GROMACS .gro file of N, CA and C in nm:
model
  453
    1MET      N    1   1.509   1.574   4.109
    1MET     CA    2   1.426   1.564   3.992
    1MET      C    3   1.500   1.611   3.867
    2LYS      N    4   1.586   1.709   3.880
    2LYS     CA    5   1.658   1.762   3.765
    2LYS      C    6   1.755   1.660   3.708
    3ARG      N    7   1.805   1.569   3.788
    3ARG     CA    8   1.900   1.469   3.740
    3ARG      C    9   1.833   1.366   3.650
    4LYS      N   10   1.706   1.340   3.668
    4LYS     CA   11   1.635   1.242   3.588
    4LYS      C   12   1.604   1.296   3.448
    5THR      N   13   1.594   1.425   3.433
    5THR     CA   14   1.558   1.484   3.305
    5THR      C   15   1.660   1.452   3.195
    6PRO      N   16   1.792   1.470   3.216
    6PRO     CA   17   1.887   1.435   3.110
    6PRO      C   18   1.881   1.286   3.074
    7PHE      N   19   1.862   1.199   3.174
    7PHE     CA   20   1.854   1.056   3.147
    7PHE      C   21   1.731   1.025   3.061
    8PHE      N   22   1.618   1.087   3.095
    8PHE     CA   23   1.495   1.067   3.018
    8PHE      C   24   1.513   1.115   2.874
    9LEU      N   25   1.573   1.230   2.856
    9LEU     CA   26   1.597   1.282   2.722
    9LEU      C   27   1.689   1.191   2.642
   10LEU      N   28   1.789   1.135   2.707
   10LEU     CA   29   1.880   1.043   2.641
   10LEU      C   30   1.805   0.918   2.595
   11LEU      N   31   1.719   0.864   2.681
   11LEU     CA   32   1.636   0.749   2.643
   11LEU      C   33   1.545   0.782   2.525
   12LEU      N   34   1.487   0.899   2.528
   12LEU     CA   35   1.398   0.943   2.422
   12LEU      C   36   1.471   0.950   2.288
   13VAL      N   37   1.592   1.000   2.289
   13VAL     CA   38   1.672   1.011   2.166
   13VAL      C   39   1.701   0.874   2.107
   14PHE      N   40   1.731   0.775   2.192
   14PHE     CA   41   1.766   0.642   2.143
   14PHE      C   42   1.645   0.558   2.103
   15PHE      N   43   1.533   0.573   2.171
   15PHE     CA   44   1.420   0.485   2.147
   15PHE      C   45   1.311   0.546   2.059
   16ALA      N   46   1.309   0.674   2.039
   16ALA     CA   47   1.206   0.736   1.956
   16ALA      C   48   1.209   0.685   1.812
   17PRO      N   49   1.326   0.666   1.750
   17PRO     CA   50   1.325   0.614   1.613
   17PRO      C   51   1.262   0.475   1.602
   18ALA      N   52   1.268   0.395   1.707
   18ALA     CA   53   1.209   0.261   1.702
   18ALA      C   54   1.057   0.266   1.695
   19CYS      N   55   0.997   0.377   1.735
   19CYS     CA   56   0.852   0.391   1.733
   19CYS      C   57   0.801   0.445   1.600
   20GLN      N   58   0.888   0.488   1.514
   20GLN     CA   59   0.847   0.546   1.386
   20GLN      C   60   0.800   0.437   1.290
   21LYS      N   61   0.701   0.473   1.211
   21LYS     CA   62   0.663   0.385   1.102
   21LYS      C   63   0.765   0.408   0.991
   22TYR      N   64   0.765   0.317   0.895
   22TYR     CA   65   0.852   0.337   0.781
   22TYR      C   66   0.800   0.455   0.700
   23ASN      N   67   0.839   0.471   0.581
   23ASN     CA   68   0.807   0.584   0.494
   23ASN      C   69   0.915   0.690   0.509
   24VAL      N   70   1.034   0.654   0.480
   24VAL     CA   71   1.147   0.745   0.493
   24VAL      C   72   1.168   0.819   0.362
   25GLY      N   73   1.096   0.927   0.346
   25GLY     CA   74   1.110   1.007   0.225
   25GLY      C   75   1.007   0.970   0.120
   26PRO      N   76   1.023   1.028   0.002
   26PRO     CA   77   0.924   1.004  -0.105
   26PRO      C   78   0.933   0.861  -0.157
   27SER      N   79   0.823   0.815  -0.214
   27SER     CA   80   0.816   0.680  -0.268
   27SER      C   81   0.918   0.663  -0.380
   28PRO      N   82   0.984   0.548  -0.386
   28PRO     CA   83   1.078   0.522  -0.496
   28PRO      C   84   1.006   0.483  -0.626
   29VAL      N   85   0.874   0.466  -0.621
   29VAL     CA   86   0.797   0.432  -0.741
   29VAL      C   87   0.787   0.557  -0.828
   30PRO      N   88   0.827   0.547  -0.954
   30PRO     CA   89   0.824   0.665  -1.042
   30PRO      C   90   0.684   0.725  -1.055
   31TRP      N   91   0.681   0.856  -1.070
   31TRP     CA   92   0.555   0.927  -1.089
   31TRP      C   93   0.508   0.909  -1.232
   32VAL      N   94   0.384   0.868  -1.247
   32VAL     CA   95   0.318   0.866  -1.377
   32VAL      C   96   0.181   0.927  -1.357
   33SER      N   97   0.132   0.996  -1.457
   33SER     CA   98   0.002   1.060  -1.447
   33SER      C   99  -0.109   0.955  -1.441
   34VAL      N  100  -0.198   0.970  -1.344
   34VAL     CA  101  -0.311   0.880  -1.329
   34VAL      C  102  -0.438   0.964  -1.319
   35ASN      N  103  -0.533   0.935  -1.405
   35ASN     CA  104  -0.664   1.000  -1.403
   35ASN      C  105  -0.761   0.907  -1.473
   36THR      N  106  -0.824   0.820  -1.396
   36THR     CA  107  -0.914   0.720  -1.452
   36THR      C  108  -1.041   0.710  -1.369
   37THR      N  109  -1.149   0.669  -1.432
   37THR     CA  110  -1.274   0.650  -1.360
   37THR      C  111  -1.326   0.509  -1.386
   38ILE      N  112  -1.389   0.453  -1.284
   38ILE     CA  113  -1.454   0.323  -1.298
   38ILE      C  114  -1.589   0.329  -1.227
   39ASP      N  115  -1.686   0.258  -1.281
   39ASP     CA  116  -1.819   0.250  -1.220
   39ASP      C  117  -1.837   0.108  -1.169
   40TYR      N  118  -1.834   0.092  -1.038
   40TYR     CA  119  -1.837  -0.043  -0.983
   40TYR      C  120  -1.978  -0.105  -0.982
   41SER      N  121  -2.076  -0.035  -1.040
   41SER     CA  122  -2.208  -0.096  -1.057
   41SER      C  123  -2.214  -0.176  -1.187
   42THR      N  124  -2.111  -0.163  -1.271
   42THR     CA  125  -2.106  -0.239  -1.395
   42THR      C  126  -2.041  -0.375  -1.370
   43PRO      N  127  -2.076  -0.477  -1.450
   43PRO     CA  128  -2.020  -0.611  -1.428
   43PRO      C  129  -1.868  -0.617  -1.429
   44LEU      N  130  -1.804  -0.534  -1.511
   44LEU     CA  131  -1.658  -0.536  -1.520
   44LEU      C  132  -1.590  -0.503  -1.387
   45TYR      N  133  -1.651  -0.416  -1.308
   45TYR     CA  134  -1.590  -0.370  -1.183
   45TYR      C  135  -1.671  -0.410  -1.059
   46SER      N  136  -1.762  -0.504  -1.074
   46SER     CA  137  -1.853  -0.541  -0.963
   46SER      C  138  -1.781  -0.601  -0.842
   47ALA      N  139  -1.658  -0.645  -0.856
   47ALA     CA  140  -1.582  -0.698  -0.742
   47ALA      C  141  -1.569  -0.594  -0.631
   48LEU      N  142  -1.581  -0.467  -0.667
   48LEU     CA  143  -1.568  -0.359  -0.569
   48LEU      C  144  -1.699  -0.323  -0.501
   49SER      N  145  -1.808  -0.390  -0.536
   49SER     CA  146  -1.939  -0.352  -0.484
   49SER      C  147  -1.963  -0.393  -0.340
   50SER      N  148  -1.874  -0.472  -0.282
   50SER     CA  149  -1.891  -0.510  -0.142
   50SER      C  150  -1.759  -0.495  -0.066
   51PRO      N  151  -1.767  -0.471   0.065
   51PRO     CA  152  -1.645  -0.458   0.147
   51PRO      C  153  -1.557  -0.582   0.134
   52GLY      N  154  -1.428  -0.559   0.124
   52GLY     CA  155  -1.331  -0.667   0.105
   52GLY      C  156  -1.304  -0.696  -0.042
   53GLY      N  157  -1.381  -0.635  -0.130
   53GLY     CA  158  -1.361  -0.656  -0.273
   53GLY      C  159  -1.240  -0.580  -0.326
   54TYR      N  160  -1.182  -0.633  -0.431
   54TYR     CA  161  -1.066  -0.569  -0.492
   54TYR      C  162  -1.060  -0.607  -0.639
   55LEU      N  163  -0.983  -0.529  -0.713
   55LEU     CA  164  -0.955  -0.562  -0.853
   55LEU      C  165  -0.827  -0.494  -0.895
   56TYR      N  166  -0.774  -0.542  -1.007
   56TYR     CA  167  -0.651  -0.487  -1.062
   56TYR      C  168  -0.684  -0.410  -1.189
   57LEU      N  169  -0.624  -0.293  -1.203
   57LEU     CA  170  -0.634  -0.216  -1.326
   57LEU      C  171  -0.500  -0.226  -1.396
   58VAL      N  172  -0.502  -0.259  -1.523
   58VAL     CA  173  -0.378  -0.269  -1.600
   58VAL      C  174  -0.366  -0.145  -1.689
   59ASN      N  175  -0.246  -0.119  -1.734
   59ASN     CA  176  -0.217  -0.004  -1.821
   59ASN      C  177  -0.251   0.129  -1.754
   60VAL      N  178  -0.247   0.132  -1.622
   60VAL     CA  179  -0.267   0.254  -1.544
   60VAL      C  180  -0.164   0.251  -1.433
   61GLY      N  181  -0.106   0.364  -1.398
   61GLY     CA  182  -0.001   0.365  -1.296
   61GLY      C  183   0.130   0.315  -1.356
   62TYR      N  184   0.225   0.284  -1.270
   62TYR     CA  185   0.357   0.240  -1.317
   62TYR      C  186   0.354   0.092  -1.358
   63LYS      N  187   0.300   0.005  -1.271
   63LYS     CA  188   0.286  -0.138  -1.302
   63LYS      C  189   0.143  -0.184  -1.283
   64GLY      N  190   0.049  -0.093  -1.296
   64GLY     CA  191  -0.091  -0.125  -1.272
   64GLY      C  192  -0.133  -0.072  -1.137
   65ILE      N  193  -0.261  -0.083  -1.108
   65ILE     CA  194  -0.317  -0.033  -0.982
   65ILE      C  195  -0.405  -0.141  -0.921
   66ILE      N  196  -0.398  -0.154  -0.790
   66ILE     CA  197  -0.491  -0.239  -0.716
   66ILE      C  198  -0.590  -0.145  -0.647
   67VAL      N  199  -0.719  -0.169  -0.669
   67VAL     CA  200  -0.825  -0.090  -0.606
   67VAL      C  201  -0.897  -0.184  -0.510
   68LEU      N  202  -0.920  -0.137  -0.388
   68LEU     CA  203  -0.988  -0.222  -0.291
   68LEU      C  204  -1.085  -0.142  -0.207
   69GLN      N  205  -1.182  -0.214  -0.152
   69GLN     CA  206  -1.277  -0.154  -0.059
   69GLN      C  207  -1.255  -0.216   0.078
   70ASN      N  208  -1.223  -0.133   0.176
   70ASN     CA  209  -1.204  -0.179   0.314
   70ASN      C  210  -1.336  -0.230   0.370
   71ASN      N  211  -1.329  -0.297   0.483
   71ASN     CA  212  -1.449  -0.346   0.549
   71ASN      C  213  -1.540  -0.233   0.595
   72ASP      N  214  -1.484  -0.112   0.611
   72ASP     CA  215  -1.566   0.002   0.652
   72ASP      C  216  -1.624   0.077   0.532
   73GLY      N  217  -1.601   0.026   0.410
   73GLY     CA  218  -1.656   0.088   0.290
   73GLY      C  219  -1.567   0.192   0.225
   74THR      N  220  -1.449   0.216   0.280
   74THR     CA  221  -1.354   0.311   0.223
   74THR      C  222  -1.281   0.247   0.106
   75PHE      N  223  -1.265   0.323  -0.002
   75PHE     CA  224  -1.193   0.275  -0.120
   75PHE      C  225  -1.050   0.326  -0.118
   76HIS      N  226  -0.957   0.240  -0.162
   76HIS     CA  227  -0.815   0.274  -0.172
   76HIS      C  228  -0.764   0.231  -0.308
   77ALA      N  229  -0.665   0.301  -0.358
   77ALA     CA  230  -0.599   0.263  -0.484
   77ALA      C  231  -0.449   0.279  -0.464
   78TYR      N  232  -0.375   0.171  -0.497
   78TYR     CA  233  -0.230   0.171  -0.482
   78TYR      C  234  -0.166   0.124  -0.610
   79ASP      N  235  -0.048   0.177  -0.638
   79ASP     CA  236   0.029   0.126  -0.750
   79ASP      C  237   0.069  -0.016  -0.716
   80ARG      N  238   0.069  -0.103  -0.816
   80ARG     CA  239   0.105  -0.243  -0.791
   80ARG      C  240   0.256  -0.264  -0.784
   81THR      N  241   0.334  -0.160  -0.798
   81THR     CA  242   0.479  -0.170  -0.789
   81THR      C  243   0.522  -0.185  -0.644
   82CYS      N  244   0.599  -0.289  -0.617
   82CYS     CA  245   0.655  -0.305  -0.483
   82CYS      C  246   0.766  -0.200  -0.467
   83PRO      N  247   0.757  -0.116  -0.364
   83PRO     CA  248   0.859  -0.011  -0.348
   83PRO      C  249   0.997  -0.064  -0.315
   84TYR      N  250   1.008  -0.192  -0.282
   84TYR     CA  251   1.140  -0.252  -0.254
   84TYR      C  252   1.205  -0.303  -0.382
   85HIS      N  253   1.126  -0.343  -0.478
   85HIS     CA  254   1.175  -0.396  -0.605
   85HIS      C  255   1.114  -0.321  -0.722
   86VAL      N  256   1.137  -0.193  -0.730
   86VAL     CA  257   1.075  -0.108  -0.831
   86VAL      C  258   1.110  -0.155  -0.972
   87LYS      N  259   1.235  -0.182  -0.999
   87LYS     CA  260   1.280  -0.216  -1.135
   87LYS      C  261   1.266  -0.364  -1.170
   88SER      N  262   1.248  -0.450  -1.071
   88SER     CA  263   1.241  -0.593  -1.094
   88SER      C  264   1.104  -0.633  -1.151
   89SER      N  265   1.105  -0.728  -1.244
   89SER     CA  266   0.979  -0.775  -1.301
   89SER      C  267   0.895  -0.849  -1.197
   90CYS      N  268   0.957  -0.904  -1.094
   90CYS     CA  269   0.879  -0.975  -0.990
   90CYS      C  270   0.825  -0.879  -0.886
   91GLY      N  271   0.865  -0.754  -0.887
   91GLY     CA  272   0.824  -0.657  -0.786
   91GLY      C  273   0.686  -0.601  -0.809
   92VAL      N  274   0.586  -0.689  -0.807
   92VAL     CA  275   0.447  -0.650  -0.826
   92VAL      C  276   0.368  -0.699  -0.706
   93VAL      N  277   0.280  -0.615  -0.653
   93VAL     CA  278   0.200  -0.656  -0.537
   93VAL      C  279   0.064  -0.707  -0.582
   94LEU      N  280   0.011  -0.798  -0.500
   94LEU     CA  281  -0.119  -0.856  -0.526
   94LEU      C  282  -0.185  -0.893  -0.395
   95MET      N  283  -0.314  -0.913  -0.399
   95MET     CA  284  -0.388  -0.949  -0.279
   95MET      C  285  -0.354  -1.093  -0.241
   96SER      N  286  -0.341  -1.120  -0.111
   96SER     CA  287  -0.317  -1.257  -0.066
   96SER      C  288  -0.440  -1.342  -0.098
   97ILE      N  289  -0.422  -1.472  -0.110
   97ILE     CA  290  -0.533  -1.561  -0.145
   97ILE      C  291  -0.648  -1.549  -0.045
   98ASP      N  292  -0.615  -1.535   0.084
   98ASP     CA  293  -0.721  -1.526   0.184
   98ASP      C  294  -0.774  -1.383   0.202
   99GLY      N  295  -0.719  -1.287   0.125
   99GLY     CA  296  -0.766  -1.149   0.131
   99GLY      C  297  -0.728  -1.074   0.255
  100SER      N  298  -0.627  -1.122   0.328
  100SER     CA  299  -0.589  -1.059   0.454
  100SER      C  300  -0.484  -0.949   0.439
  101GLY      N  301  -0.420  -0.940   0.324
  101GLY     CA  302  -0.317  -0.839   0.305
  101GLY      C  303  -0.272  -0.834   0.161
  102ILE      N  304  -0.176  -0.747   0.135
  102ILE     CA  305  -0.121  -0.726   0.002
  102ILE      C  306   0.025  -0.772   0.006
  103LEU      N  307   0.064  -0.857  -0.088
  103LEU     CA  308   0.195  -0.921  -0.087
  103LEU      C  309   0.277  -0.885  -0.210
  104CYS      N  310   0.410  -0.889  -0.196
  104CYS     CA  311   0.500  -0.873  -0.308
  104CYS      C  312   0.538  -1.011  -0.359
  105GLY      N  313   0.496  -1.045  -0.480
  105GLY     CA  314   0.527  -1.175  -0.538
  105GLY      C  315   0.424  -1.214  -0.641
  106SER      N  316   0.412  -1.344  -0.665
  106SER     CA  317   0.316  -1.392  -0.764
  106SER      C  318   0.264  -1.529  -0.721
  107TYR      N  319   0.156  -1.569  -0.783
  107TYR     CA  320   0.099  -1.701  -0.757
  107TYR      C  321   0.116  -1.789  -0.879
  108SER      N  322   0.145  -1.915  -0.853
  108SER     CA  323   0.142  -2.019  -0.956
  108SER      C  324   0.041  -2.119  -0.903
  109GLY      N  325  -0.084  -2.106  -0.947
  109GLY     CA  326  -0.192  -2.184  -0.887
  109GLY      C  327  -0.215  -2.130  -0.747
  110THR      N  328  -0.203  -2.215  -0.647
  110THR     CA  329  -0.216  -2.170  -0.508
  110THR      C  330  -0.081  -2.152  -0.441
  111ASN      N  331   0.027  -2.175  -0.513
  111ASN     CA  332   0.162  -2.158  -0.457
  111ASN      C  333   0.206  -2.013  -0.473
  112PHE      N  334   0.249  -1.953  -0.363
  112PHE     CA  335   0.296  -1.815  -0.366
  112PHE      C  336   0.446  -1.813  -0.388
  113ASN      N  337   0.490  -1.735  -0.485
  113ASN     CA  338   0.632  -1.716  -0.514
  113ASN      C  339   0.670  -1.575  -0.471
  114ALA      N  340   0.737  -1.565  -0.357
  114ALA     CA  341   0.772  -1.433  -0.303
  114ALA      C  342   0.883  -1.369  -0.385
  115CYS      N  343   0.870  -1.238  -0.405
  115CYS     CA  344   0.979  -1.162  -0.465
  115CYS      C  345   1.066  -1.113  -0.349
  116CYS      N  346   1.013  -1.021  -0.269
  116CYS     CA  347   1.086  -0.979  -0.148
  116CYS      C  348   1.010  -1.020  -0.023
  117ALA      N  349   0.888  -1.071  -0.040
  117ALA     CA  350   0.802  -1.117   0.070
  117ALA      C  351   0.756  -1.005   0.161
  118SER      N  352   0.761  -0.881   0.113
  118SER     CA  353   0.703  -0.772   0.193
  118SER      C  354   0.552  -0.788   0.192
  119GLU      N  355   0.490  -0.755   0.305
  119GLU     CA  356   0.345  -0.758   0.317
  119GLU      C  357   0.297  -0.620   0.357
  120TYR      N  358   0.184  -0.579   0.300
  120TYR     CA  359   0.129  -0.446   0.323
  120TYR      C  360  -0.014  -0.458   0.374
  121ALA      N  361  -0.054  -0.365   0.461
  121ALA     CA  362  -0.191  -0.359   0.513
  121ALA      C  363  -0.280  -0.289   0.410
  122PHE      N  364  -0.410  -0.291   0.436
  122PHE     CA  365  -0.505  -0.226   0.344
  122PHE      C  366  -0.487  -0.074   0.340
  123ASP      N  367  -0.419  -0.017   0.439
  123ASP     CA  368  -0.391   0.126   0.433
  123ASP      C  369  -0.260   0.154   0.359
  124GLY      N  370  -0.197   0.049   0.303
  124GLY     CA  371  -0.074   0.064   0.225
  124GLY      C  372   0.054   0.057   0.306
  125SER      N  373   0.044   0.055   0.438
  125SER     CA  374   0.164   0.055   0.522
  125SER      C  375   0.230  -0.083   0.525
  126VAL      N  376   0.359  -0.084   0.554
  126VAL     CA  377   0.436  -0.207   0.561
  126VAL      C  378   0.399  -0.284   0.688
  127VAL      N  379   0.365  -0.413   0.671
  127VAL     CA  380   0.336  -0.500   0.785
  127VAL      C  381   0.461  -0.580   0.819
  128SER      N  382   0.527  -0.633   0.715
  128SER     CA  383   0.649  -0.711   0.736
  128SER      C  384   0.729  -0.714   0.607
  129GLY      N  385   0.853  -0.759   0.619
  129GLY     CA  386   0.941  -0.770   0.503
  129GLY      C  387   1.045  -0.661   0.500
  130PRO      N  388   1.127  -0.664   0.397
  130PRO     CA  389   1.238  -0.568   0.391
  130PRO      C  390   1.199  -0.427   0.346
  131SER      N  391   1.081  -0.409   0.287
  131SER     CA  392   1.043  -0.277   0.236
  131SER      C  393   1.035  -0.175   0.349
  132LYS      N  394   1.084  -0.057   0.323
  132LYS     CA  395   1.078   0.053   0.420
  132LYS      C  396   0.975   0.157   0.378
  133PHE      N  397   0.914   0.137   0.263
  133PHE     CA  398   0.819   0.233   0.209
  133PHE      C  399   0.680   0.173   0.200
  134SER      N  400   0.579   0.253   0.226
  134SER     CA  401   0.442   0.213   0.202
  134SER      C  402   0.417   0.205   0.053
  135LEU      N  403   0.306   0.142   0.016
  135LEU     CA  404   0.267   0.139  -0.124
  135LEU      C  405   0.235   0.280  -0.170
  136LYS      N  406   0.260   0.307  -0.296
  136LYS     CA  407   0.229   0.439  -0.351
  136LYS      C  408   0.078   0.450  -0.367
  137ALA      N  409   0.019   0.544  -0.296
  137ALA     CA  410  -0.126   0.561  -0.294
  137ALA      C  411  -0.171   0.665  -0.396
  138TYR      N  412  -0.288   0.642  -0.449
  138TYR     CA  413  -0.354   0.737  -0.538
  138TYR      C  414  -0.479   0.788  -0.468
  139THR      N  415  -0.526   0.904  -0.506
  139THR     CA  416  -0.646   0.963  -0.450
  139THR      C  417  -0.768   0.897  -0.513
  140VAL      N  418  -0.865   0.859  -0.429
  140VAL     CA  419  -0.989   0.799  -0.478
  140VAL      C  420  -1.104   0.889  -0.434
  141LYS      N  421  -1.181   0.938  -0.533
  141LYS     CA  422  -1.299   1.019  -0.504
  141LYS      C  423  -1.420   0.939  -0.548
  142LYS      N  424  -1.516   0.921  -0.457
  142LYS     CA  425  -1.637   0.843  -0.486
  142LYS      C  426  -1.755   0.937  -0.509
  143THR      N  427  -1.823   0.919  -0.622
  143THR     CA  428  -1.945   0.991  -0.652
  143THR      C  429  -2.048   0.888  -0.695
  144GLY      N  430  -2.140   0.855  -0.605
  144GLY     CA  431  -2.234   0.746  -0.633
  144GLY      C  432  -2.157   0.615  -0.640
  145THR      N  433  -2.165   0.548  -0.756
  145THR     CA  434  -2.089   0.423  -0.775
  145THR      C  435  -1.968   0.444  -0.865
  146VAL      N  436  -1.935   0.568  -0.891
  146VAL     CA  437  -1.821   0.600  -0.977
  146VAL      C  438  -1.701   0.641  -0.890
  147LEU      N  439  -1.588   0.576  -0.915
  147LEU     CA  440  -1.463   0.609  -0.848
  147LEU      C  441  -1.372   0.681  -0.946
  148THR      N  442  -1.319   0.794  -0.906
  148THR     CA  443  -1.221   0.868  -0.985
  148THR      C  444  -1.087   0.852  -0.914
  149ILE      N  445  -0.990   0.797  -0.984
  149ILE     CA  446  -0.857   0.769  -0.926
  149ILE      C  447  -0.757   0.863  -0.992
  150THR      N  448  -0.690   0.943  -0.911
  150THR     CA  449  -0.596   1.041  -0.963
  150THR      C  450  -0.473   1.052  -0.871
  151ASN      N  451  -0.374   1.126  -0.919
  151ASN     CA  452  -0.261   1.160  -0.832
  151ASN      C  453  -0.243   1.309  -0.833
   0.00000   0.00000   0.00000
């Protein structure tokens, strides 16, 4: 039994990194102060009033913020900066047309123009693509229909 232990430890050393999620260190997206409130009961923000809803906030965050409501009613806010293309003008994330994920690129009508083609889940984690970092998340506090987004 003792002979199997070193072999098992050796396997663990080689294969453990393959099980890790990305997020290797701090986000490459620059820190900017965020402290904004929105009331999703108003017409301007009503897209957030139902699960699966989302909207973009401009002039907040580094390249704007995407706010979304998960199917379970949880609200999330992420910087729209793609962590793989922070400095590039095309490095902006947006919701996919079918609402299934968050993509790095832009739309021209219904045609998607990928920047790096990274895709992110609603929890901000990387689903596919070259990005090794999750989306930069902001704290969302819900009080009634008012969301306070801060860092």
